[in-house]
Tab-separated table of C-alpha atoms and ligand atoms in Angstrom:
chain	number	residue	atom	x	y	z
A	78	MET	CA	0.000	0.000	0.000
A	79	PRO	CA	1.160	3.573	-0.572
A	80	ASN	CA	2.883	5.393	2.281
A	81	ARG	CA	0.489	7.354	4.405
A	82	THR	CA	1.059	10.938	5.437
A	83	SER	CA	-0.552	12.080	8.658
A	84	THR	CA	-2.705	15.151	8.768
A	85	ALA	CA	-4.010	17.378	11.537
A	86	ALA	CA	-6.782	14.842	12.133
A	87	SER	CA	-4.200	12.242	13.164
A	88	SER	CA	-3.456	14.148	16.345
A	89	SER	CA	-7.134	14.593	17.152
A	90	LYS	CA	-9.659	12.285	18.828
A	91	PHE	CA	-10.050	10.546	15.461
A	92	ALA	CA	-6.530	9.079	15.707
A	93	THR	CA	-7.811	6.474	18.177
A	94	MET	CA	-11.055	5.654	16.357
A	95	ARG	CA	-11.862	1.996	15.838
A	96	ILE	CA	-13.937	1.653	12.718
A	97	VAL	CA	-15.437	-1.175	10.673
A	98	ILE	CA	-16.380	-0.316	7.100
A	99	MET	CA	-18.768	-2.566	5.192
A	100	GLY	CA	-20.415	-2.614	1.801
A	101	PRO	CA	-20.646	-4.704	-1.381
A	102	PRO	CA	-17.632	-5.038	-3.697
A	103	GLY	CA	-17.374	-1.942	-5.897
A	104	VAL	CA	-19.265	0.411	-3.596
A	105	GLY	CA	-16.220	2.629	-3.025
A	106	LYS	CA	-15.276	1.127	0.321
A	107	GLY	CA	-11.572	0.884	-0.573
A	108	THR	CA	-11.349	4.514	-1.703
A	109	GLU	CA	-13.196	5.768	1.354
A	110	SER	CA	-11.037	3.600	3.616
A	111	GLU	CA	-7.873	5.140	2.145
A	112	ARG	CA	-9.217	8.629	2.776
A	113	LEU	CA	-10.112	7.847	6.386
A	114	ILE	CA	-6.769	6.278	7.255
A	115	ASP	CA	-4.980	9.217	5.625
A	116	MET	CA	-7.042	11.775	7.516
A	117	PHE	CA	-6.987	10.069	10.912
A	118	GLY	CA	-3.600	8.310	10.776
A	119	ILE	CA	-5.183	4.997	11.786
A	120	SER	CA	-4.192	1.474	10.683
A	121	HIS	CA	-5.879	-0.080	7.667
A	122	ILE	CA	-6.681	-3.722	8.361
A	123	SER	CA	-7.988	-5.310	5.164
A	124	THR	CA	-8.364	-9.088	5.272
A	125	GLY	CA	-8.378	-9.187	1.447
A	126	ALA	CA	-5.035	-7.310	1.387
A	127	ILE	CA	-3.570	-9.568	4.085
A	128	PHE	CA	-4.498	-12.634	2.001
A	129	ARG	CA	-3.091	-11.065	-1.185
A	130	ASP	CA	0.178	-10.281	0.643
A	131	MET	CA	0.336	-13.919	1.714
A	132	PHE	CA	0.294	-14.999	-1.963
A	133	GLU	CA	3.599	-13.217	-2.414
A	134	THR	CA	5.322	-15.218	0.285
A	135	ASP	CA	5.609	-18.971	0.729
A	136	ASP	CA	2.947	-18.873	3.420
A	137	PRO	CA	0.888	-22.066	2.988
A	138	ILE	CA	-2.232	-20.253	4.188
A	139	GLY	CA	-1.792	-17.851	1.247
A	140	ALA	CA	-2.030	-20.752	-1.207
A	141	ILE	CA	-5.198	-22.072	0.437
A	142	ALA	CA	-6.762	-18.594	0.532
A	143	LYS	CA	-5.908	-17.959	-3.125
A	144	SER	CA	-8.039	-20.861	-4.352
A	145	TYR	CA	-11.098	-19.415	-2.599
A	146	ILE	CA	-10.388	-15.823	-3.579
A	147	ASN	CA	-9.952	-16.585	-7.276
A	148	ARG	CA	-13.349	-18.292	-7.291
A	149	GLY	CA	-14.910	-15.289	-5.546
A	150	GLU	CA	-15.695	-17.389	-2.461
A	151	LEU	CA	-15.050	-16.592	1.175
A	152	VAL	CA	-11.927	-18.024	2.780
A	153	PRO	CA	-13.043	-20.391	5.599
A	154	ASP	CA	-13.837	-18.669	8.892
A	155	ASP	CA	-11.285	-20.579	10.978
A	156	ILE	CA	-8.434	-19.319	8.762
A	157	THR	CA	-9.814	-15.787	8.528
A	158	ASN	CA	-10.558	-15.394	12.229
A	159	LYS	CA	-7.081	-16.666	13.070
A	160	ILE	CA	-5.273	-14.126	10.875
A	161	VAL	CA	-7.464	-11.327	12.244
A	162	ARG	CA	-6.729	-12.320	15.827
A	163	GLN	CA	-2.989	-12.386	15.042
A	164	ARG	CA	-3.158	-8.956	13.368
A	165	LEU	CA	-5.281	-7.426	16.109
A	166	SER	CA	-2.973	-8.630	18.869
A	167	LYS	CA	-0.100	-6.719	17.200
A	168	GLN	CA	-2.113	-3.490	17.079
A	169	ASP	CA	-0.878	-0.573	19.188
A	170	PRO	CA	-3.800	-0.004	21.616
A	171	ASN	CA	-3.243	3.759	21.360
A	172	GLN	CA	-3.708	3.801	17.614
A	173	GLY	CA	-7.086	3.503	15.937
A	174	PHE	CA	-7.867	1.073	13.128
A	175	LEU	CA	-10.204	0.608	10.243
A	176	PHE	CA	-11.345	-2.909	9.415
A	177	ASP	CA	-12.190	-3.296	5.747
A	178	GLY	CA	-13.653	-6.606	4.554
A	179	TYR	CA	-14.125	-8.120	8.002
A	180	PRO	CA	-16.399	-9.291	9.565
A	181	ARG	CA	-18.020	-10.802	6.484
A	182	ASN	CA	-20.606	-13.142	7.987
A	183	ILE	CA	-22.379	-13.610	11.295
A	184	ASN	CA	-19.893	-16.211	12.517
A	185	GLN	CA	-17.006	-13.751	11.945
A	186	ALA	CA	-18.962	-10.917	13.608
A	187	GLU	CA	-19.434	-13.076	16.711
A	188	ALA	CA	-15.765	-14.155	16.716
A	189	PHE	CA	-14.758	-10.489	16.318
A	190	ASP	CA	-16.858	-9.503	19.367
A	191	VAL	CA	-14.976	-12.088	21.434
A	192	MET	CA	-11.550	-10.912	20.157
A	193	LEU	CA	-12.334	-7.270	20.922
A	194	ASP	CA	-13.601	-8.235	24.371
A	195	ASP	CA	-10.467	-10.269	25.074
A	196	LEU	CA	-8.306	-7.282	24.149
A	197	ASN	CA	-10.528	-4.844	26.058
A	198	LEU	CA	-11.325	-2.898	22.918
A	199	THR	CA	-14.621	-1.385	21.771
A	200	LEU	CA	-15.729	-0.155	18.354
A	201	ASP	CA	-16.511	3.520	17.714
A	202	ALA	CA	-18.194	3.199	14.330
A	203	VAL	CA	-19.564	0.641	11.900
A	204	ILE	CA	-20.078	2.278	8.517
A	205	ASN	CA	-22.190	0.446	5.980
A	206	ILE	CA	-22.056	1.849	2.444
A	207	SER	CA	-24.745	0.496	0.116
A	208	ALA	CA	-25.576	0.762	-3.604
A	209	PRO	CA	-27.568	-1.265	-6.172
A	210	ASP	CA	-25.864	-4.375	-7.629
A	211	GLU	CA	-25.751	-3.177	-11.266
A	212	LEU	CA	-23.940	0.002	-10.276
A	213	THR	CA	-21.289	-1.807	-8.278
A	214	ILE	CA	-20.735	-4.407	-11.060
A	215	ASP	CA	-20.002	-1.608	-13.553
A	216	ARG	CA	-17.663	0.134	-11.141
A	217	ILE	CA	-15.652	-3.032	-10.530
A	218	ALA	CA	-15.289	-3.779	-14.245
A	219	GLY	CA	-13.216	-0.556	-14.541
A	220	ARG	CA	-11.123	-1.082	-11.436
A	221	ARG	CA	-7.335	-1.508	-11.827
A	222	VAL	CA	-4.796	-2.100	-9.073
A	223	CYS	CA	-1.057	-1.637	-8.888
A	224	SER	CA	0.722	-4.982	-9.274
A	225	SER	CA	3.315	-3.869	-6.734
A	226	CYS	CA	1.949	-1.534	-4.052
A	227	GLY	CA	-1.790	-2.292	-4.325
A	228	ALA	CA	-2.908	1.337	-4.990
A	229	VAL	CA	-6.374	1.345	-6.577
A	230	TYR	CA	-7.416	3.188	-9.782
A	231	HIS	CA	-10.438	3.247	-12.105
A	232	VAL	CA	-10.378	3.544	-15.892
A	233	LEU	CA	-13.015	6.307	-15.743
A	234	HIS	CA	-13.207	7.729	-12.232
A	235	LYS	CA	-9.615	7.634	-10.973
A	236	LYS	CA	-7.200	7.528	-13.892
A	237	PRO	CA	-3.462	7.302	-13.244
A	238	ASN	CA	-1.328	10.127	-14.690
A	239	ASN	CA	0.150	7.677	-17.224
A	240	GLU	CA	-2.166	4.997	-18.568
A	241	GLY	CA	-1.501	1.567	-17.093
A	242	VAL	CA	1.202	2.803	-14.691
A	243	CYS	CA	0.957	3.368	-10.934
A	244	ASP	CA	1.385	7.012	-9.822
A	245	VAL	CA	2.799	5.915	-6.462
A	246	CYS	CA	5.505	3.418	-7.445
A	247	GLY	CA	5.599	3.226	-11.266
A	248	ALA	CA	4.661	-0.482	-11.467
A	249	PRO	CA	2.130	-1.746	-14.062
A	250	LEU	CA	-1.584	-1.693	-13.247
A	251	ILE	CA	-3.547	-4.936	-13.532
A	252	GLN	CA	-7.116	-6.148	-13.222
A	253	ARG	CA	-7.543	-8.407	-10.209
A	254	GLU	CA	-8.632	-11.900	-11.239
A	255	ASP	CA	-11.550	-11.725	-8.812
A	256	ASP	CA	-12.709	-8.457	-10.451
A	257	MET	CA	-13.768	-10.337	-13.627
A	258	LYS	CA	-17.514	-10.040	-14.252
A	259	GLU	CA	-18.646	-13.602	-13.462
A	260	THR	CA	-16.589	-13.666	-10.276
A	261	VAL	CA	-17.986	-10.306	-9.268
A	262	ARG	CA	-21.549	-11.630	-9.600
A	263	ARG	CA	-20.634	-14.516	-7.315
A	264	ARG	CA	-19.025	-12.130	-4.820
A	265	LEU	CA	-22.144	-9.964	-4.855
A	266	LYS	CA	-24.401	-12.942	-4.247
A	267	ILE	CA	-22.222	-13.983	-1.311
A	268	TYR	CA	-22.315	-10.415	-0.039
A	269	ASN	CA	-26.099	-10.274	-0.217
A	270	ASP	CA	-26.570	-13.732	1.320
A	271	LEU	CA	-23.888	-13.683	4.016
A	272	THR	CA	-22.438	-10.217	4.638
A	273	ALA	CA	-25.525	-8.010	4.450
A	274	PRO	CA	-27.016	-9.846	7.493
A	275	VAL	CA	-23.992	-8.684	9.542
A	276	ILE	CA	-25.539	-5.206	9.490
A	277	ASP	CA	-28.345	-6.692	11.574
A	278	HIS	CA	-25.756	-7.840	14.108
A	279	TYR	CA	-24.986	-4.151	14.767
A	280	LYS	CA	-28.503	-2.770	14.293
A	281	ASP	CA	-29.022	-1.827	17.956
A	282	LYS	CA	-25.650	-0.134	18.284
A	283	PRO	CA	-25.636	3.673	18.302
A	284	PHE	CA	-22.440	3.628	16.223
A	285	LEU	CA	-23.993	1.950	13.147
A	286	HIS	CA	-24.119	4.429	10.223
A	287	ILE	CA	-25.895	3.531	6.979
A	288	ILE	CA	-24.459	5.513	4.055
A	289	ASP	CA	-25.852	5.806	0.503
A	290	GLY	CA	-22.982	4.926	-1.857
A	291	SER	CA	-24.824	5.375	-5.159
A	292	GLY	CA	-23.640	8.961	-5.735
A	293	THR	CA	-20.111	10.158	-6.435
A	294	MET	CA	-17.136	9.181	-4.273
A	295	GLU	CA	-17.218	12.740	-2.933
A	296	ASP	CA	-20.902	12.381	-1.929
A	297	THR	CA	-20.076	9.175	-0.091
A	298	HIS	CA	-17.099	10.776	1.625
A	299	GLN	CA	-19.160	13.755	2.749
A	300	ALA	CA	-21.864	11.476	4.167
A	301	VAL	CA	-19.218	9.513	6.079
A	302	MET	CA	-17.678	12.724	7.447
A	303	ASP	CA	-21.125	13.875	8.627
A	304	ALA	CA	-21.828	10.500	10.237
A	305	LEU	CA	-18.513	10.548	12.137
A	306	GLY	CA	-18.955	14.170	13.150
A	307	VAL	CA	-15.841	15.456	11.385
A	308	ALA	CA	-16.078	19.241	11.105
A	309	PRO	CA	-15.882	20.541	7.482
B	27	AMP	P1	-11.640	-7.851	-0.646
B	27	AMP	O1	-10.314	-7.277	-1.015
B	27	AMP	O2	-12.119	-7.410	0.719
B	27	AMP	O3	-12.674	-7.642	-1.719
B	27	AMP	O4	-11.430	-9.431	-0.491
B	27	AMP	C1	-11.020	-10.213	-1.603
B	27	AMP	C2	-11.328	-11.677	-1.318
B	27	AMP	O5	-10.603	-12.085	-0.143
B	27	AMP	C3	-12.785	-11.984	-1.004
B	27	AMP	O6	-13.582	-12.150	-2.163
B	27	AMP	C4	-12.643	-13.273	-0.214
B	27	AMP	O7	-12.376	-14.368	-1.079
B	27	AMP	C5	-11.377	-13.018	0.605
B	27	AMP	N1	-11.719	-12.396	1.886
B	27	AMP	C6	-11.436	-11.131	2.283
B	27	AMP	N2	-11.903	-10.893	3.520
B	27	AMP	C7	-12.501	-12.038	3.906
B	27	AMP	C8	-13.210	-12.420	5.071
B	27	AMP	N3	-13.420	-11.566	6.085
B	27	AMP	N4	-13.695	-13.688	5.122
B	27	AMP	C9	-13.502	-14.567	4.122
B	27	AMP	N5	-12.872	-14.272	2.988
B	27	AMP	C10	-12.377	-13.009	2.863
């Protein structure tokens, strides 16, 4: 991932915020996550990115995860919960975090509650960004990622300065295998069947914020800022 620069917000109360961001693939969750971690100086904990990093090493779990990911299926909960617990236990308790892509089903949400409890941590915000399926499918079809640092672009909405080349590190941009249309449909079905019910898990919590992600990225960002109470 690109290096993060801290801003004034990183020294504010937002620097310790513990956030979960949810939403279907293609809703703009990744872009919004990057903006929040930049603004607040918090850690980005993306289970998808952790698995993709594991591909690069000889980690046997990476090889197992890859077979699920390339089919657009969820990696089994026992593997996923274990890597989250390991990552969370390394987290500086004085620094906030943003979970992106976890929890992804009710079983993970319940396991996450136990992990947070064990570490004496509480969440400050669960942000759910939603948009209709057809819109998110189109957005994903144009998504490109850097083959080296993982920075995310879009052929229409977030073009790199030089076509096909990452602005951050100069490596070639690629289309993720699991961003192909058929795989995306499968991922969306899984999202609707398994992940959307996780919102219900948090429905009685005062920190659940439902955000409309069908407008521009800027609209989504503004709605998130309002929900978190960040002054303009
Ligand atoms: P993402 O980058 O969040 O879209 O995740 C890419 C892929 O990684 C997903 O389609 C899943 O195959 C896998 N993955 C990421 N997070 C999880 C999770 N919490 N549980 C199971 N599989 C996951």
